[in-house]
Short mmCIF file of C-alpha atoms and ligand atoms in Angstrom, two decimals:
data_model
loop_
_atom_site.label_atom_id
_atom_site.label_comp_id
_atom_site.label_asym_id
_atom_site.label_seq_id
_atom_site.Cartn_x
_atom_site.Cartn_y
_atom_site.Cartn_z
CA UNK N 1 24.78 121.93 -218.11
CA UNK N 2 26.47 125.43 -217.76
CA UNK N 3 26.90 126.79 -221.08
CA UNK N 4 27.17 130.41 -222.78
CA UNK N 5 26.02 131.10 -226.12
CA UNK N 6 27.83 134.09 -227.41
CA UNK N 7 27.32 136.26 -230.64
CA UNK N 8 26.83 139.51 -232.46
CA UNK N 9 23.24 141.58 -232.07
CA UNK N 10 20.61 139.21 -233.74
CA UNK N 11 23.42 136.17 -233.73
CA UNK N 12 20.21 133.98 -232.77
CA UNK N 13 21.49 133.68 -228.73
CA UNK N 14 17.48 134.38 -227.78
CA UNK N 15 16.17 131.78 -230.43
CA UNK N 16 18.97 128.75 -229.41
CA UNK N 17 18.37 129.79 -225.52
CA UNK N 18 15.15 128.70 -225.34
CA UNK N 19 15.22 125.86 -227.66
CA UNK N 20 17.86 124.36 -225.30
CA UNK N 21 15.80 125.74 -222.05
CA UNK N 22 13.22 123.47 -223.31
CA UNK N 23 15.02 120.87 -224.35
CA UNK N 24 17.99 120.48 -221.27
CA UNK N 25 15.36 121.87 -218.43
CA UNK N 26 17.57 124.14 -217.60
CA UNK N 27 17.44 127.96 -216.85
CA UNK N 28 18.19 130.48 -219.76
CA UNK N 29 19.53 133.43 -218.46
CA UNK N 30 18.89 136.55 -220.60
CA UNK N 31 20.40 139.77 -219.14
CA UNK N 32 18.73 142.26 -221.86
CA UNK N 33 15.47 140.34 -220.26
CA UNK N 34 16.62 141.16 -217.32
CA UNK N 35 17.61 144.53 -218.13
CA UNK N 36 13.81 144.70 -220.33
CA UNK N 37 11.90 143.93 -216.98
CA UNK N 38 13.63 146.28 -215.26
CA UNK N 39 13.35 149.25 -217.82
CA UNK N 40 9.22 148.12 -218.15
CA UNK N 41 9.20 148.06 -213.91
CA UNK N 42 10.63 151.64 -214.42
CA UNK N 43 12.89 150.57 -211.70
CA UNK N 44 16.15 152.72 -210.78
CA UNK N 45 18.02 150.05 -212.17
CA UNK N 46 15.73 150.11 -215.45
CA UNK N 47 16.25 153.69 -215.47
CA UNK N 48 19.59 154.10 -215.19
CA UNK N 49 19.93 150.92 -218.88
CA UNK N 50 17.40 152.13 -220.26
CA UNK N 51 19.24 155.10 -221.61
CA UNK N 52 22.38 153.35 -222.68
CA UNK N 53 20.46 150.45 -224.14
CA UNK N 54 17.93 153.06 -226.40
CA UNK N 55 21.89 154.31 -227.43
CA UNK N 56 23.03 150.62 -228.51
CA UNK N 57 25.67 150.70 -226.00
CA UNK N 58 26.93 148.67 -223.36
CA UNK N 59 25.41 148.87 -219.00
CA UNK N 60 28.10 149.01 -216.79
CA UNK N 61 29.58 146.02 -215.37
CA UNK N 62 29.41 146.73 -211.83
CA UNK N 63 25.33 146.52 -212.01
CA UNK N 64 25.63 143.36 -214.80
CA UNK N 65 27.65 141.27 -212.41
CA UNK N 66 25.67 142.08 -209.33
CA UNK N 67 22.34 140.79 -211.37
CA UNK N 68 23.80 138.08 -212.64
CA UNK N 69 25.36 136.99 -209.18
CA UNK N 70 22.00 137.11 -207.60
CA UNK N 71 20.62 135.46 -210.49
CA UNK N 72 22.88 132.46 -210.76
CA UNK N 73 22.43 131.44 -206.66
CA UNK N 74 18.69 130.68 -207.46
CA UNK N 75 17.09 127.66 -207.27
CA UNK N 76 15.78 127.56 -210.31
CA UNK N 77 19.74 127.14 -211.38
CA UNK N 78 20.96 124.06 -209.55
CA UNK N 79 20.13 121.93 -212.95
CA UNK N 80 22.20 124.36 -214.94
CA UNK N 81 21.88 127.57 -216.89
CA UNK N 82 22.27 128.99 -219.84
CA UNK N 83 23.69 132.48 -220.67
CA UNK N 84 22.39 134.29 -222.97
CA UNK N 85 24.04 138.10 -223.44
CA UNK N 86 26.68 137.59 -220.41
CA UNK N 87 29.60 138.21 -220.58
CA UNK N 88 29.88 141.18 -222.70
CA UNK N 89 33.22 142.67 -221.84
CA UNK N 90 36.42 140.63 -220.20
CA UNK N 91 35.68 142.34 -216.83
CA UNK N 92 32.20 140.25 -217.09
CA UNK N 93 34.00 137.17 -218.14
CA UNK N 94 37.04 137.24 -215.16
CA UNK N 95 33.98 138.08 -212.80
CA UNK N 96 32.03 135.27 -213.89
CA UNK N 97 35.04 132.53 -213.91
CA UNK N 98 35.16 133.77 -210.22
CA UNK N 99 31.26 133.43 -209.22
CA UNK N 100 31.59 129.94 -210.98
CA UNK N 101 35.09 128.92 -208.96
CA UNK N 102 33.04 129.84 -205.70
CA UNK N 103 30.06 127.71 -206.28
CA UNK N 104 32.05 125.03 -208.14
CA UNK N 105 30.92 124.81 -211.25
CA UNK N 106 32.86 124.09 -214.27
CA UNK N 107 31.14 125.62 -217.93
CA UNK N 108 31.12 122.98 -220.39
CA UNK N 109 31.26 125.36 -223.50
CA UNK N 110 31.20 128.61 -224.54
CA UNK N 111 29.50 128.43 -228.48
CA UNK N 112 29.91 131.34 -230.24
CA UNK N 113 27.23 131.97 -233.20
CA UNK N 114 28.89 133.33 -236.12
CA UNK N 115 26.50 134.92 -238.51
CA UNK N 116 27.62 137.73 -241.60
CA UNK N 117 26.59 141.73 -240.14
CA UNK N 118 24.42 142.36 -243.51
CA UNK N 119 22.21 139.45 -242.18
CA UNK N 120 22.42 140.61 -238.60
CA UNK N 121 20.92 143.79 -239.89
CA UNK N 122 18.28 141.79 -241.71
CA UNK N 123 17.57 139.43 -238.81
CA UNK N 124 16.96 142.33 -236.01
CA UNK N 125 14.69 144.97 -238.15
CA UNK N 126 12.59 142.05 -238.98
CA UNK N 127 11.91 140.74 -235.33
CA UNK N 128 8.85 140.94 -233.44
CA UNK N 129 7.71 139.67 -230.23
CA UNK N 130 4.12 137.76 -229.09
CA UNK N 131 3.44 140.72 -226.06
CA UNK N 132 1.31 138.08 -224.00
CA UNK N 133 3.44 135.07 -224.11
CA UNK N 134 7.27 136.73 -225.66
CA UNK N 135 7.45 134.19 -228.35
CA UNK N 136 9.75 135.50 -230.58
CA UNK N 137 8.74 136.03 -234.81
CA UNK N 138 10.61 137.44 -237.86
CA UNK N 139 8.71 139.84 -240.61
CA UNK N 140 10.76 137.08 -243.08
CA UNK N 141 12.12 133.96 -241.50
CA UNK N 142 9.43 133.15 -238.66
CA UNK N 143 6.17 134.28 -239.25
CA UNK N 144 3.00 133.03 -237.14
CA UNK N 145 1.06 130.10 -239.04
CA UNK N 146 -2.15 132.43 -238.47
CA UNK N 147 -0.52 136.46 -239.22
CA UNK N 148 -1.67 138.12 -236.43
CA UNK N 149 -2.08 135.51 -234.07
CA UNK N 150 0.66 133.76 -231.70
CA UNK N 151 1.10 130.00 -232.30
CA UNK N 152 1.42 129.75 -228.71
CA UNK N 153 -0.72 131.73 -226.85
CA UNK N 154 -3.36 132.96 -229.29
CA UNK N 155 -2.82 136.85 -228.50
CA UNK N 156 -3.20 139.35 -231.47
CA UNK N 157 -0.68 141.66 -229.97
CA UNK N 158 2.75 142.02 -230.62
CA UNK N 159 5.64 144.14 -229.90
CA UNK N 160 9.23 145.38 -231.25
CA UNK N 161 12.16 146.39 -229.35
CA UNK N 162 13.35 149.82 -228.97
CA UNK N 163 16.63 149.25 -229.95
CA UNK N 164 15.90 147.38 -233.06
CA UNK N 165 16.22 150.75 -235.14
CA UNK N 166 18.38 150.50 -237.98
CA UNK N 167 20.75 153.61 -236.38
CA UNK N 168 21.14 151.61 -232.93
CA UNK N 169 21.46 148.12 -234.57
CA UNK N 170 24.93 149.54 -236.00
CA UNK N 171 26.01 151.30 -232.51
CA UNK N 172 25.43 147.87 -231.21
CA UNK N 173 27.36 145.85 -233.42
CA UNK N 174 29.98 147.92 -233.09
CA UNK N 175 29.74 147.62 -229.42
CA UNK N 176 29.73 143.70 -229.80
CA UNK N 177 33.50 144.44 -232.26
CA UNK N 178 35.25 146.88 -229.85
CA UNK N 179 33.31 145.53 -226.16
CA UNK N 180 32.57 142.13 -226.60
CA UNK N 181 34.88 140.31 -229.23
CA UNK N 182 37.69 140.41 -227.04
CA UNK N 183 36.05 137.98 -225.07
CA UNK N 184 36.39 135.22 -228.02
CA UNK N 185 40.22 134.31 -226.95
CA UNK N 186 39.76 134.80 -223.69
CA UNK N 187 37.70 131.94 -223.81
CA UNK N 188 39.92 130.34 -226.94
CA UNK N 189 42.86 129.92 -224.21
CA UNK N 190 41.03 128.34 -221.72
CA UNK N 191 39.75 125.40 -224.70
CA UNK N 192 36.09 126.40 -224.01
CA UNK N 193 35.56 128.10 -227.25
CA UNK N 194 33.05 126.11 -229.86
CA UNK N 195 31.76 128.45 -233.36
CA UNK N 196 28.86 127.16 -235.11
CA UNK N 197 27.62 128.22 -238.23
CA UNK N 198 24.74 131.06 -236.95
CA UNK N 199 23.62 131.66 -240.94
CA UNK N 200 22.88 128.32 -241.22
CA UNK N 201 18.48 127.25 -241.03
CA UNK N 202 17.40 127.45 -237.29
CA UNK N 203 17.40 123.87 -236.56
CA UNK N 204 20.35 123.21 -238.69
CA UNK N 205 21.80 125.62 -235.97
CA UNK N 206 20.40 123.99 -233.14
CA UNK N 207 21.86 120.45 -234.48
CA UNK N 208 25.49 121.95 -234.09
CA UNK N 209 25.00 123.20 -230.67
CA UNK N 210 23.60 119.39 -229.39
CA UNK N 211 26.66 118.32 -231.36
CA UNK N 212 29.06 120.55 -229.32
CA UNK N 213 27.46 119.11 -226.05
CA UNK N 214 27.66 115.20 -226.63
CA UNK N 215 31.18 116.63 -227.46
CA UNK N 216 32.21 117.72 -224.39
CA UNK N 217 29.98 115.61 -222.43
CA UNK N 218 26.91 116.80 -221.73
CA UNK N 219 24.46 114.17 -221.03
CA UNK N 220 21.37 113.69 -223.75
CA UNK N 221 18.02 115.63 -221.91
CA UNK N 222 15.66 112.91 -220.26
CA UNK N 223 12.10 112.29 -221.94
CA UNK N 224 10.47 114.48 -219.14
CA UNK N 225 13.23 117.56 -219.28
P1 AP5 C 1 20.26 141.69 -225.63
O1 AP5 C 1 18.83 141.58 -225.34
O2 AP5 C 1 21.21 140.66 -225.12
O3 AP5 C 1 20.41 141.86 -227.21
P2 AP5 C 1 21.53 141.44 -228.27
O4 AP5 C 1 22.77 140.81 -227.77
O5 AP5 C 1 21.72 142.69 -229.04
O6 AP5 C 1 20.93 140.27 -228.99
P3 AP5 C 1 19.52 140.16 -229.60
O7 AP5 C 1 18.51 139.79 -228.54
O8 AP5 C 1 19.22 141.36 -230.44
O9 AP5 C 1 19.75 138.96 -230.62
P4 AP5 C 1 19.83 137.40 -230.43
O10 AP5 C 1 21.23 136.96 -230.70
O11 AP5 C 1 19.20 136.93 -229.17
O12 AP5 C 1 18.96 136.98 -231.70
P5 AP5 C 1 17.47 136.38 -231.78
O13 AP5 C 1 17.49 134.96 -231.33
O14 AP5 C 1 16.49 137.31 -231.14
O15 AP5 C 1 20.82 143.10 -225.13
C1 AP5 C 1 20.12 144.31 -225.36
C2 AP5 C 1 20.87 145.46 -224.71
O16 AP5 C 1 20.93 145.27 -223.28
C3 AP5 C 1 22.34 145.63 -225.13
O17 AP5 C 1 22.47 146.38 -226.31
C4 AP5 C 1 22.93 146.34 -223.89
O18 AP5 C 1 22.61 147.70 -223.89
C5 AP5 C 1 22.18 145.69 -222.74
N1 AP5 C 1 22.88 144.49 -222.20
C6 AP5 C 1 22.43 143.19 -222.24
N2 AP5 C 1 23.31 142.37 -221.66
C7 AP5 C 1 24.36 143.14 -221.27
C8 AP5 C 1 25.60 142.86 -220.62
N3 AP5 C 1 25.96 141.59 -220.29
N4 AP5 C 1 26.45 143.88 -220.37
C9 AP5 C 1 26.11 145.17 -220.70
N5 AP5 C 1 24.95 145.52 -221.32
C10 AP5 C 1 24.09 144.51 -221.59
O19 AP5 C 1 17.29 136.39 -233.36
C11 AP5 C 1 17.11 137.62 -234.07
C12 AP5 C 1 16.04 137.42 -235.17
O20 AP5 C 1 16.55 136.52 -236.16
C13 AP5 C 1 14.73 136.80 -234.65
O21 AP5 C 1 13.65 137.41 -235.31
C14 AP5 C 1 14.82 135.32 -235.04
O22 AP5 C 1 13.54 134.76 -235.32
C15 AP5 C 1 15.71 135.36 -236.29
N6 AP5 C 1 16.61 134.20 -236.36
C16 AP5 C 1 17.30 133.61 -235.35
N7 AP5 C 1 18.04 132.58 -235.80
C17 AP5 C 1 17.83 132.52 -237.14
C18 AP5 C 1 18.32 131.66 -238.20
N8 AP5 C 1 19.17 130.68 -237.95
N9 AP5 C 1 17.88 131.92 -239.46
C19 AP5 C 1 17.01 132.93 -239.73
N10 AP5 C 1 16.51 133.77 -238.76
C20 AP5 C 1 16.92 133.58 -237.50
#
């Protein structure tokens, strides 16, 4: 499976990702992970994003494409992947149709999470994140069973993003209108585009997506995937 999730700030990409990463064994692909690890290595790299990303804007696409290249020829991708954040821009989107036409892969669907900005605002202050394990929680909608204490891995401590201030939330929707919208008909024209309803209860959400992948063919995930 070869699929891109696509969305606003807080759209739910992250949440979906790794439902279907768990689901589809395949490999979610998260470039502001990527771009996380890189800023936490205090790598040039993460130097260099870090300052655009604490700014809500958008790192350049030279560096983006070059990770994601890399990325993509791994192992751990010959089952499939799914993108999570890329592409941002059309420049990121021609690039990728050209990494995929070299390797010969076809995407089955790009899905597009729509989701209203007031609840986008919402969705992103509230979000925290398990430190140990990254399993991701909401102040409103997700809480842990036990407050305090991951469901996963036990660990009291948890973190929030940098960029999840209210000022850079708005610099990066508006990013996602003027950078990464444009993307929507690229994708439209080439009969790849799928929108599911991103307001809609978390595995309401996730329903629609499967539904979108027996659509165009995706086979169901095997007991042990
Ligand atoms: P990135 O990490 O990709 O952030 P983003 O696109 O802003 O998206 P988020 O991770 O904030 O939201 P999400 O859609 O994953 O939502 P989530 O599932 O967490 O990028 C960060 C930065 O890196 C960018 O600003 C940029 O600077 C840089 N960058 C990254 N990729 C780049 C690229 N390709 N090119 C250039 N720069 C790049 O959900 C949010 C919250 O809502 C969670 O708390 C969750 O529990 C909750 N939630 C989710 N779904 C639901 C639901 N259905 N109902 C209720 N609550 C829900």
């Amino acid at each position: 499976m070869e699929l891109i999730l696509l969305g606003p700030p807080g759209a739910g990409k992250g949440t979906q990702s790794k439902l279907l990463e768990a689901r589809y064994g395949v490999a979610q692909i998260s470039t502001g992970d990527m771009l996380r690890a890189e800023v936490k290595a205090g790598s040039p790299i993460g130097q260099e994003a870090k300052k655009i990303m604490d700014a809500g804007g958008l790192v350049s696409d030279d560096l983006i494409i070059r990770m994601i290249g890399e990325r993509i020829s791994r192992p751990e991708c010959e089952n499939g992947f799914i993108l999570d954040g890329f592409p941002r821009t059309v420049p990121q989107a021609e690039a990728l149709d050209k990494l995929l036409h070299e390797t010969k892969v076809d995407l089955d669907a790009v899905i597009e999470l729509k989701v209203d900005e007031v609840v986008l605002v919402e969705r992103i202050s509230g979000r925290f994140t398990c430190a140990k394990c990254g399993t991701g929680y909401h102040d409103t909608f997700k809480q842990p069973k036990i407050s305090g204490v991951c469901d996963i891995c036990g660990s009291h401590e948890f973190t929030r993003r940098a960029d999840d201030k209210a000022e850079t939330v708005h610099a990066r929707l508006e990013a996602y209108n003027a950078q990464t919208a444009p993307i929507l008909p690229y994708y439209r024209a080439k009969h790849r585009l799928f929108s599911v309803d991103g307001m809609a209860e978390m595995d309401e959400v996730e329903r629609q997506i499967e539904a979108v992948l027996r659509e165009v063919g995706v086979p169901e995930p095997t007991a042990s995937a």
